[in-house]
Coordinates of C-alpha atoms in Angstrom, one line a residue:
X246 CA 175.3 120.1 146.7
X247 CA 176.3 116.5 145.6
X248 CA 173.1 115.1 147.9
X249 CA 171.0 117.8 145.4
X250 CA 172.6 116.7 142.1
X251 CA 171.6 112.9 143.4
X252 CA 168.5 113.4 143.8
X253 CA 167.6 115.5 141.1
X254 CA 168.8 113.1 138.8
X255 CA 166.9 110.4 140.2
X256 CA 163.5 112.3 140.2
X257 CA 164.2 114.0 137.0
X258 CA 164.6 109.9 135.8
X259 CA 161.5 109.3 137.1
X260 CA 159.6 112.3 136.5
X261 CA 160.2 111.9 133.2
X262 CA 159.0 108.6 132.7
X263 CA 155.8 109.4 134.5
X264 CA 155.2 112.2 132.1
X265 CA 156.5 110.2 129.2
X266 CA 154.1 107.4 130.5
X267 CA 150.9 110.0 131.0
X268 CA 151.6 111.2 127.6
X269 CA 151.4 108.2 125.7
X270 CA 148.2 106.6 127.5
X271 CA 146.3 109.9 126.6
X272 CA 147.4 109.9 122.8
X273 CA 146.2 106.1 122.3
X274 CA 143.1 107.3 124.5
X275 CA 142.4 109.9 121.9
X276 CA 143.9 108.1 118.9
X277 CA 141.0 105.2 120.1
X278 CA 138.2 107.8 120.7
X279 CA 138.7 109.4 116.7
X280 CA 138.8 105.9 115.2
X281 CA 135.8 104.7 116.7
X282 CA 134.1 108.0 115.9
X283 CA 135.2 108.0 112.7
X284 CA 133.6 104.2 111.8
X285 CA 130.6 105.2 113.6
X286 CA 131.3 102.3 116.1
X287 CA 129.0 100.8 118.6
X288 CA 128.8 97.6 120.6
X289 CA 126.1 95.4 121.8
X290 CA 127.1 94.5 126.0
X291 CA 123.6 93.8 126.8
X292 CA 123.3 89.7 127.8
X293 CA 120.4 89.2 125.1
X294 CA 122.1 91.3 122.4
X295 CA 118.8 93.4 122.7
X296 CA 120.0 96.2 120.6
X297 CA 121.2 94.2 117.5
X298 CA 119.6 91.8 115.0
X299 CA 119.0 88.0 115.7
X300 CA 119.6 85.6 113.0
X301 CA 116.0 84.7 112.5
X302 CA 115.4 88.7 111.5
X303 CA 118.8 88.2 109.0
X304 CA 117.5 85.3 107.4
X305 CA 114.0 86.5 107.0
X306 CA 115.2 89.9 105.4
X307 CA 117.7 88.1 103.5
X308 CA 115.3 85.8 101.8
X309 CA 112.8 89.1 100.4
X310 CA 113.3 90.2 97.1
X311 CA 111.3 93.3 97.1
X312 CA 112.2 96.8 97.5
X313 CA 111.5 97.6 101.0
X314 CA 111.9 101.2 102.2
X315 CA 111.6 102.8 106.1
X316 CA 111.1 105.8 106.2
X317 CA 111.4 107.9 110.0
X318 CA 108.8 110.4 110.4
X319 CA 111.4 113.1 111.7
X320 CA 115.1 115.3 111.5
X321 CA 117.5 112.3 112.3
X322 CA 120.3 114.8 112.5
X323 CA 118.4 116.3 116.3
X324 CA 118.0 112.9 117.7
X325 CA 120.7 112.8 120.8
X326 CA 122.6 110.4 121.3
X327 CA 121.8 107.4 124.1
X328 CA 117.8 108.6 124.0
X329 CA 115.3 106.0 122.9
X330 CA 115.0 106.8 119.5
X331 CA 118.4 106.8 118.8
X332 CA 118.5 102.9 120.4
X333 CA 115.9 102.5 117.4
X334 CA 117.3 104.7 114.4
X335 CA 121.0 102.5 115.5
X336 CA 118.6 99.4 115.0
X337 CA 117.1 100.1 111.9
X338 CA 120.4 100.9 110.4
X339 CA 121.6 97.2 110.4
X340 CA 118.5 96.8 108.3
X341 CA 119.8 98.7 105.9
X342 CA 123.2 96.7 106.5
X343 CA 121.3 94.3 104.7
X344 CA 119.6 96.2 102.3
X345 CA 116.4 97.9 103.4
X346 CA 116.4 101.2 102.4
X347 CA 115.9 104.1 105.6
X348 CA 114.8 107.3 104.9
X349 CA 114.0 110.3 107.3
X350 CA 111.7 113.1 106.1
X351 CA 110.8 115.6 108.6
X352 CA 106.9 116.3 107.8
X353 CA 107.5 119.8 109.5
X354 CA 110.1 120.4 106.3
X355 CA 109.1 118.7 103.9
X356 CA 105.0 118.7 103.8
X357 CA 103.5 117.0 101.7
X358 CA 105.4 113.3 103.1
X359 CA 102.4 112.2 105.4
X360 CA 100.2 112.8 102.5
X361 CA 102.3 110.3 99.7
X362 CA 102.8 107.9 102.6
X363 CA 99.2 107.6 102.9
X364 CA 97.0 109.3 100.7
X365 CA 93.7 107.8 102.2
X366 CA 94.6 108.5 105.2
X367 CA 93.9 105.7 107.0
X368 CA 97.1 105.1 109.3
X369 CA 96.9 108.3 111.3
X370 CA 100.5 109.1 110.9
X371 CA 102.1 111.8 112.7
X372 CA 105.5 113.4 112.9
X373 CA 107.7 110.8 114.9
X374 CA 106.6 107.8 113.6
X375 CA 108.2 104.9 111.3
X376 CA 106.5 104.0 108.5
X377 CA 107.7 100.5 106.2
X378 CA 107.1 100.4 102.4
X379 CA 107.0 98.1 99.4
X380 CA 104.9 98.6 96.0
X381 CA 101.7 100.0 97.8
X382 CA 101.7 98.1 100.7
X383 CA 102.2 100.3 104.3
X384 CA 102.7 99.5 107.8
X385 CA 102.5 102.1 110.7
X386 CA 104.9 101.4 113.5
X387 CA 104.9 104.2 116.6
X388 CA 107.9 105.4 118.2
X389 CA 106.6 104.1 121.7
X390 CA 105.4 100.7 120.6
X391 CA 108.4 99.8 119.4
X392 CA 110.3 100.9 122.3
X393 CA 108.0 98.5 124.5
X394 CA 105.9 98.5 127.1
X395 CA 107.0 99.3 130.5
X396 CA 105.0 97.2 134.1
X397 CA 105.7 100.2 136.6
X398 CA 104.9 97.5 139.2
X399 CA 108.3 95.1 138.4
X400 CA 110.2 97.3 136.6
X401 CA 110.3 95.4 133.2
X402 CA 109.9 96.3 129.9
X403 CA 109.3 94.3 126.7
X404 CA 111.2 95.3 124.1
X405 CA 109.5 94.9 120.6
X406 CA 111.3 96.9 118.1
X407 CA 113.3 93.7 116.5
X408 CA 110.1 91.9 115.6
X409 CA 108.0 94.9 114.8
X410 CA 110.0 96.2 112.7
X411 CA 110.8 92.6 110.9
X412 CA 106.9 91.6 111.0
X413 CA 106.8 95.0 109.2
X414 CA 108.8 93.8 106.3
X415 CA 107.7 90.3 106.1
X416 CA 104.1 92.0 106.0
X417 CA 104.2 94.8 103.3
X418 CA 106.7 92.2 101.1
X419 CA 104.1 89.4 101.1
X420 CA 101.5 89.0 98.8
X421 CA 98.8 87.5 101.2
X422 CA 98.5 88.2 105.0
X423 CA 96.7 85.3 106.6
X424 CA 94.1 86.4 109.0
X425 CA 93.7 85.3 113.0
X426 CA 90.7 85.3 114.6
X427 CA 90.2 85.7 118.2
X428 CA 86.7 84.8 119.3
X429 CA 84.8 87.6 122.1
X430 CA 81.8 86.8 123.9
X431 CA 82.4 84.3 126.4
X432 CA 84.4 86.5 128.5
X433 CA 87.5 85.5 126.7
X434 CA 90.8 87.5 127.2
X435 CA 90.7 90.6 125.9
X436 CA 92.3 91.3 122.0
X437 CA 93.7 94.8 123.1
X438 CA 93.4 95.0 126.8
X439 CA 95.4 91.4 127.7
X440 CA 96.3 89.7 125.0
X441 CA 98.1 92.9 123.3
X442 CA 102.0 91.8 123.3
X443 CA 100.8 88.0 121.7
X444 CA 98.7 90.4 119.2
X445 CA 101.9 92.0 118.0
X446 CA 103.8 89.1 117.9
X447 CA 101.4 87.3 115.6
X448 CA 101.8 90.3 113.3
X449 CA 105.4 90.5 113.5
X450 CA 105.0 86.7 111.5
X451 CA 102.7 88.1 109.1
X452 CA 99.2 87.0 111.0
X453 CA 96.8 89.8 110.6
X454 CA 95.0 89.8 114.1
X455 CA 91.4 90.1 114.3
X456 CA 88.1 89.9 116.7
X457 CA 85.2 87.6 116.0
X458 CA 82.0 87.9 117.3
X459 CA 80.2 84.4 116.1
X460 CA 76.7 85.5 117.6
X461 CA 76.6 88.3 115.0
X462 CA 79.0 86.8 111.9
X463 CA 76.8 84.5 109.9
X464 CA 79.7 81.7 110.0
X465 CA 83.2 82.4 110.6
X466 CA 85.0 84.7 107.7
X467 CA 86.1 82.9 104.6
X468 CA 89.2 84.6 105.3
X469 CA 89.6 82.7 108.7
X470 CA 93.2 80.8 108.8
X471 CA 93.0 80.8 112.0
X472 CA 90.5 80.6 115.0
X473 CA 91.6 81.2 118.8
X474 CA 89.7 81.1 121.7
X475 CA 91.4 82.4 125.0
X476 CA 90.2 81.4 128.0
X477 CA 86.3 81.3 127.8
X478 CA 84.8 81.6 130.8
X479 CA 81.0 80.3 129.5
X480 CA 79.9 77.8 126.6
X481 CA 78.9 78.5 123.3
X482 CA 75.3 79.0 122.0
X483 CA 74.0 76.0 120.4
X484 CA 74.2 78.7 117.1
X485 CA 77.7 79.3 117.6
X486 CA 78.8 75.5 118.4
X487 CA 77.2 75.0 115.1
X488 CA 79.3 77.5 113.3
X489 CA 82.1 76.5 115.2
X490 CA 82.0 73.1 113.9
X491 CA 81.1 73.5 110.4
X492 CA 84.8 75.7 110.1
X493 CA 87.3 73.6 111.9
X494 CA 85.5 70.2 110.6
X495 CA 86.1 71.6 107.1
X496 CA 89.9 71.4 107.4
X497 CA 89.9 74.8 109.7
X498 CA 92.4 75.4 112.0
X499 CA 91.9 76.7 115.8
X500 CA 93.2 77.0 119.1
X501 CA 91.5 76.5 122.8
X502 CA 92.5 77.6 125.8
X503 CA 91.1 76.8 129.0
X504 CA 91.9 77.9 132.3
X505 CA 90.9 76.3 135.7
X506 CA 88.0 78.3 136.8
X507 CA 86.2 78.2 140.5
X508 CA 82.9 77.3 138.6
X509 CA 80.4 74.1 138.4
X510 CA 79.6 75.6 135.3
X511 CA 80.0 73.2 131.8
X512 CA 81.6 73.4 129.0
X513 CA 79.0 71.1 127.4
X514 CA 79.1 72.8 123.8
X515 CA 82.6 73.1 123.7
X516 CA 83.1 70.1 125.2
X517 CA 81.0 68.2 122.5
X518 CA 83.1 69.5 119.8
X519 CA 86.4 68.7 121.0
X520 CA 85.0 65.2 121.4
X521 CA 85.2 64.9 117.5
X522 CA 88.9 65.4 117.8
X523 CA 89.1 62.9 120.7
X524 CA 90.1 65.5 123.6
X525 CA 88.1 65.9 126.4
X526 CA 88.7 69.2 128.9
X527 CA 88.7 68.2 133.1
X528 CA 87.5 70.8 135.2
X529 CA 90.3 70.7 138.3
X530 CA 93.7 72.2 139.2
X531 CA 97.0 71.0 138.8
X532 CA 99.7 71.0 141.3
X533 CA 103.1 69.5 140.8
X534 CA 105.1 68.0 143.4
X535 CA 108.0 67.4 141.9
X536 CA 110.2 70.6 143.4
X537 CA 112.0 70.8 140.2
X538 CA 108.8 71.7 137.9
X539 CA 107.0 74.3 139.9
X540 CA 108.4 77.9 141.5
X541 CA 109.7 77.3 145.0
X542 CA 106.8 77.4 147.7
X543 CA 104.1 77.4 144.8
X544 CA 103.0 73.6 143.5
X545 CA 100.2 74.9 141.6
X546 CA 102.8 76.9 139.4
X547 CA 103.5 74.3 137.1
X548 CA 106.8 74.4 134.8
X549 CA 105.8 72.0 131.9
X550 CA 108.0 69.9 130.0
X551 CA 107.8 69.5 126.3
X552 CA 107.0 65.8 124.6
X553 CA 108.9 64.8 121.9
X554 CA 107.4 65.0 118.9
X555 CA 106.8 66.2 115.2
X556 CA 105.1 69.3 116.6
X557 CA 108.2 70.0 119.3
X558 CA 111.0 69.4 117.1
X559 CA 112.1 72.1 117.0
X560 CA 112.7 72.2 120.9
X561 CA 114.2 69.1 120.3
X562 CA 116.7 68.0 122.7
X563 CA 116.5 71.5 124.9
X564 CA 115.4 71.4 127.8
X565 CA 112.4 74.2 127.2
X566 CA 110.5 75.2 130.1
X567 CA 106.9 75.9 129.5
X568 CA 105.5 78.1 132.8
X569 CA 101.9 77.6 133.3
X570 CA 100.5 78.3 136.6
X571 CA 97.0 77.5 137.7
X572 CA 96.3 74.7 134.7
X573 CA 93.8 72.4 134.0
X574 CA 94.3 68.9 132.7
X575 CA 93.6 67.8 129.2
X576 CA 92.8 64.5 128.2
X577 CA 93.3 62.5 125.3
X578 CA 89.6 60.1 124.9
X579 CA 90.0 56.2 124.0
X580 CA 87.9 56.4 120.5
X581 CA 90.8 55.5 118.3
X582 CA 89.8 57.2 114.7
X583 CA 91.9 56.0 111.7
X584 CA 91.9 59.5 110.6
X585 CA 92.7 61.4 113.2
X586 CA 96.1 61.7 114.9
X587 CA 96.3 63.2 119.0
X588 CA 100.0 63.9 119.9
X589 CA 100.9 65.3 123.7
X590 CA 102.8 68.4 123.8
X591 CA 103.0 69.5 127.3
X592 CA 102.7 67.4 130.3
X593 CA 104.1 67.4 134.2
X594 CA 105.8 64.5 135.7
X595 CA 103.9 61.7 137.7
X596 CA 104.1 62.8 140.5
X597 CA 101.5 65.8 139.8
X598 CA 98.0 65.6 141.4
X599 CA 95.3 67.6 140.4
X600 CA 91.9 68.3 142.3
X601 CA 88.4 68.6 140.5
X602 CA 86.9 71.9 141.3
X603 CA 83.7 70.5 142.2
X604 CA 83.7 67.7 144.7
X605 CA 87.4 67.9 145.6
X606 CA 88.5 64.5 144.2
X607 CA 92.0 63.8 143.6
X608 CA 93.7 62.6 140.9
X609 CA 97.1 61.2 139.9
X610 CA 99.3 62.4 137.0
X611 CA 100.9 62.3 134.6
X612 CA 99.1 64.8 133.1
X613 CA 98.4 66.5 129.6
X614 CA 98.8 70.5 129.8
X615 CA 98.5 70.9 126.4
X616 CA 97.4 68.7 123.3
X617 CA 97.3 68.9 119.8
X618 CA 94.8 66.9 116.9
X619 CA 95.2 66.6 113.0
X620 CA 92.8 65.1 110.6
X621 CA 94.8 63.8 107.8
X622 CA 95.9 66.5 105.3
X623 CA 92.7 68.4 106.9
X624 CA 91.8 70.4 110.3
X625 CA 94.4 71.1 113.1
X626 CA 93.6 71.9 116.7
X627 CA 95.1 72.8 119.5
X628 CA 94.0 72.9 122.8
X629 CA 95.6 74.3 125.7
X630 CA 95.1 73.7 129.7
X631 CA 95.9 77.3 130.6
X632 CA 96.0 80.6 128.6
X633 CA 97.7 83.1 131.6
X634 CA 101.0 82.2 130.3
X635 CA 100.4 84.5 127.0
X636 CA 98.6 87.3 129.1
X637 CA 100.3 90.6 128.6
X638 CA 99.9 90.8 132.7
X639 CA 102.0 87.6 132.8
X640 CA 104.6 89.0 130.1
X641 CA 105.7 92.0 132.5
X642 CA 105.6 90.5 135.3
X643 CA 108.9 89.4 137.6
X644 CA 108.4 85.9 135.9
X645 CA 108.2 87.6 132.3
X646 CA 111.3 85.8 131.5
X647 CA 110.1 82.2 132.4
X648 CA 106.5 83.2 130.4
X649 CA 108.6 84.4 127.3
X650 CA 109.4 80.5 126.5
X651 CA 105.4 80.0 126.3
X652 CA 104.9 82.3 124.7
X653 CA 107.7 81.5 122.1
X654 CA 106.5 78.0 122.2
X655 CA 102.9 79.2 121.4
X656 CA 104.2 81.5 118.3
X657 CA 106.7 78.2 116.9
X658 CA 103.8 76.2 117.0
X659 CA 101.1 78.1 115.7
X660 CA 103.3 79.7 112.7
X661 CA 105.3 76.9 112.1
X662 CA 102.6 73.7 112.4
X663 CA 99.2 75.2 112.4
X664 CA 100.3 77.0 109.4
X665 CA 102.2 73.8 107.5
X666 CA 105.5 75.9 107.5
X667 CA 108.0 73.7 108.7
X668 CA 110.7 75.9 108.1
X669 CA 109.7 79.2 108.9
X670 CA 111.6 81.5 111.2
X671 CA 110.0 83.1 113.6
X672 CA 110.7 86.0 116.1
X673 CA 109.5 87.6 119.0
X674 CA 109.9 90.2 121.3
X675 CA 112.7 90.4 124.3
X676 CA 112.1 91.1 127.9
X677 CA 114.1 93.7 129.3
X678 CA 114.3 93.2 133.2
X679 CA 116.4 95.3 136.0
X680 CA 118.9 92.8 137.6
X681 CA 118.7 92.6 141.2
X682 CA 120.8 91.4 143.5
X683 CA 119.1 89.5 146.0
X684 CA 120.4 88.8 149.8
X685 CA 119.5 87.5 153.0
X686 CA 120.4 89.2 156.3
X687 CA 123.2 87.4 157.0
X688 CA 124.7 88.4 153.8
X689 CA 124.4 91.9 153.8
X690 CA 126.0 92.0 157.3
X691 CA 129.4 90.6 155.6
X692 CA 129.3 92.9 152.4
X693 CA 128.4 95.7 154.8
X694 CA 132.0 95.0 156.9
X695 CA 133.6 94.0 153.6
X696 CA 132.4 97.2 152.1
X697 CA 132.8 99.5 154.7
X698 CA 135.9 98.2 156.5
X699 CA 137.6 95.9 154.7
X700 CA 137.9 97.6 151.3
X701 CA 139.0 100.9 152.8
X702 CA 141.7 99.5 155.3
X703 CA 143.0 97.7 152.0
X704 CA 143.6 100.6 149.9
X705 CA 145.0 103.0 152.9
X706 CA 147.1 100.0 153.0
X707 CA 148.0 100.0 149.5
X708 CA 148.7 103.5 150.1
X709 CA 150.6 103.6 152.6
X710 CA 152.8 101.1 151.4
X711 CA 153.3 102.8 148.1
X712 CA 154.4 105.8 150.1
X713 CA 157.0 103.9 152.5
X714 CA 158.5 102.3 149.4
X715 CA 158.6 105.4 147.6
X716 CA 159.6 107.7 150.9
X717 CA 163.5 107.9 149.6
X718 CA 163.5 107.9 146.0

């Protein structure tokens, strides 16, 4: 009777506290769970803080002085929670954090809402889409596209709502839209078929993105801020070089980009106008063989490094890699004009070599990747040894992430020097890649005994030696 009165008072002791214990870890549980449901909580955890606003998008918005509305083509009230337009309704509600106005209008409720958004009728909206809105400015941004576009062949996705939905803004708040032309006929990269992700980017910064035929336009559009060729693949018409050269030699502004191509075919044309700006194109291939700029087992692709410069300052002191496989040099010709300026902006190391397609000569580097030209207070070029770095094919691949800095380096420099706006912010989209784990053979036969044996044995263990010391209490 005594041995039953001893040990009921030592498991009623600690009985109780167990129970006391349980009690007390559930009510802050649920104390926790009705706070944060209560201030509509939510955190960020993803490594690129790809769900919440960057500080270029804050300072952008924060410098607009115009009423901006977004409105959301749909019942916000049925959209579940964790689904992909709610990761985009939570987004555009830290715009209104800083002001924006956000309105949703279900069109199936309240008819009539397609028709003041758009009277003409020219955006094709539709129930599910977001529309942006200032004075009687409108922009038409789709669910999906600002979502992003997933490569079912790596698994990525690029994630585009941030700058959409900021190039949105920026476009509907300004009073003019600079136009970009990108130049078709030469078996260039496609606008809409290759080039689409660098196409929404350019919009995001307020660059309204067209296609120029320059066999059928008279002279390139008054309109013109902007001219880009990417990667022609045969040389202008004597016609077109003449149009060509009558709009960047009257302060235009345009971009080339060449890629090595298996061809003896010349550039004569093109080759003959960049000679005004004192930059001659080579036809070979680059390889580098320094290990530390190119992918490992790949010399030909090339990581580039930045110069230091006007143009790169903002890269200034980072160590920005530039990945631009299968390049062509760019040179910089010895006609020294008082009025013209040449400035390197990518190069390899000196121990690169390239080889000229034809003939199979080879050559010692350094050498230029990419290289800029300004006419005093006049023209800008830029002119490029590669263009596969701003494909959209490049952008999802596995190497997406190494491609993003191009192509972030091609947006700072085209909005912020081409366009004379040295302090402009700029933003782009953000790559959203599965992490993998990668390991050799000899590694997965010590996580499988780790896994398998080692971890179980250790909490029997555990067990067990809980229960021995507990056996008597």
């Amino acid at each position: 009777m005594g041995k039953l009165k001893f040990m009921n008072k030592r498991s009623l002791k600690y009985g109780t506290n167990s129970i006391i214990l349980v009690v007390v870890v559930v009510a802050i549980a649920i104390v926790i769970n009705l706070l944060v449901g209560m201030g509509n909580f939510r955190m960020d955890l993803t490594a690129d803080k790809l769900y919440s606003l960057s500080d270029q998008s804050k300072d952008i918005i924060k410098k607009i002085k115009k009423e901006v509305t977004i409105y959301g083509l749909f019942d916000n009230g049925t959209i579940p929670g964790g689904s992909e337009y709610r990761e985009i309704t939570d987004l555009v509600n830290e715009y209104k954090n800083l002001g924006i106005k956000v309105k949703y209008v279900d069109p199936d409720k309240d008819p009539g809402t397609i028709t003041s958004l758009d009277p003409q009728k020219t955006l094709g909206l539709s129930k599910g889409d977001f529309v942006v809105k200032s004075g009687n400015k409108v922009k038409k941004l789709e669910a999906q596209e600002l979502y992003g576009m997933s490569n079912q062949q790596y698994g990525g996705r690029t994630y585009s709502a941030e700058p959409l939905i900021t190039g949105a803004i920026k476009f509907v708040a300004s009073d003019v839209t600079p136009v970009a032309y990108f130049v078709e006929g030469h078996n260039e990269l496609s606008l809409k078929e290759d080039l689409n992700q660098v196409s929404k980017i350019l919009q995001s910064n307020n660059l309204e993105v067209k296609s120029l035929s320059l066999l059928t336009e008279k002279s390139v559009p008054d309109d013109c801020q902007l001219l880009v060729f990417a990667s022609p693949q045969k040389d202008l018409t004597d016609e077109e070089k003449i149009k060509l050269d009558a709009y960047i030699k009257k302060n235009g502004k345009a971009i080339f980009m060449f890629d090595s191509l298996e061809s003896s075919d010349k550039l004569t044309n093109f080759e003959e106008s960049l000679n005004y700006f004192n930059i001659g194109i080579n036809y070979d291939k680059v390889k580098e063989n320094d290990s530390n700029r190119h992918l490992p087992n790949d010399d030909y692709a090339l990581i580039g490094s930045l110069e230091e410069n006007e143009i790169n300052q903002a890269f200034s002191g980072a160590n920005y890699p530039v990945f631009m496989p299968d390049s062509r040099s760019i040179s910089i010709l010895k006609n020294q004009k008082d009025w013209l300026t040449n400035t390197q902006l990518i190069t390899t190391t000196n121990k690169a070599e390239s080889t000229d397609i034809v003939g199979g000569k080879t050559n010692k580097g350094p050498f230029n990747l990419a290289v800029a030209a300004e006419i005093s207070g006049g023209s800008k070029i830029l002119v490029f040894g590669n263009s596969k770095f701003l494909s959209d094919r490049a952008l999802a691949s596995q190497y997406g992430t190494y491609f993003q800095y191009g192509t972030n380096y091609f947006l700072t420099t085209v909005v912020n020097w081409m366009q004379d706006k040295t302090n402009e912010q700029t933003i782009s989209s953000k790559i959203v890649t599965p992490k993998i784990l990668t390991v050799n053979e000899s590694q997965t036969k010590v996580l499988s005994i780790v896994l398998i044996g080692v971890v179980p044995l250790l909490i029997l263990g555990s067990g067990w030696f809980v229960w021995y010391r507990r056996r008597h209490l």
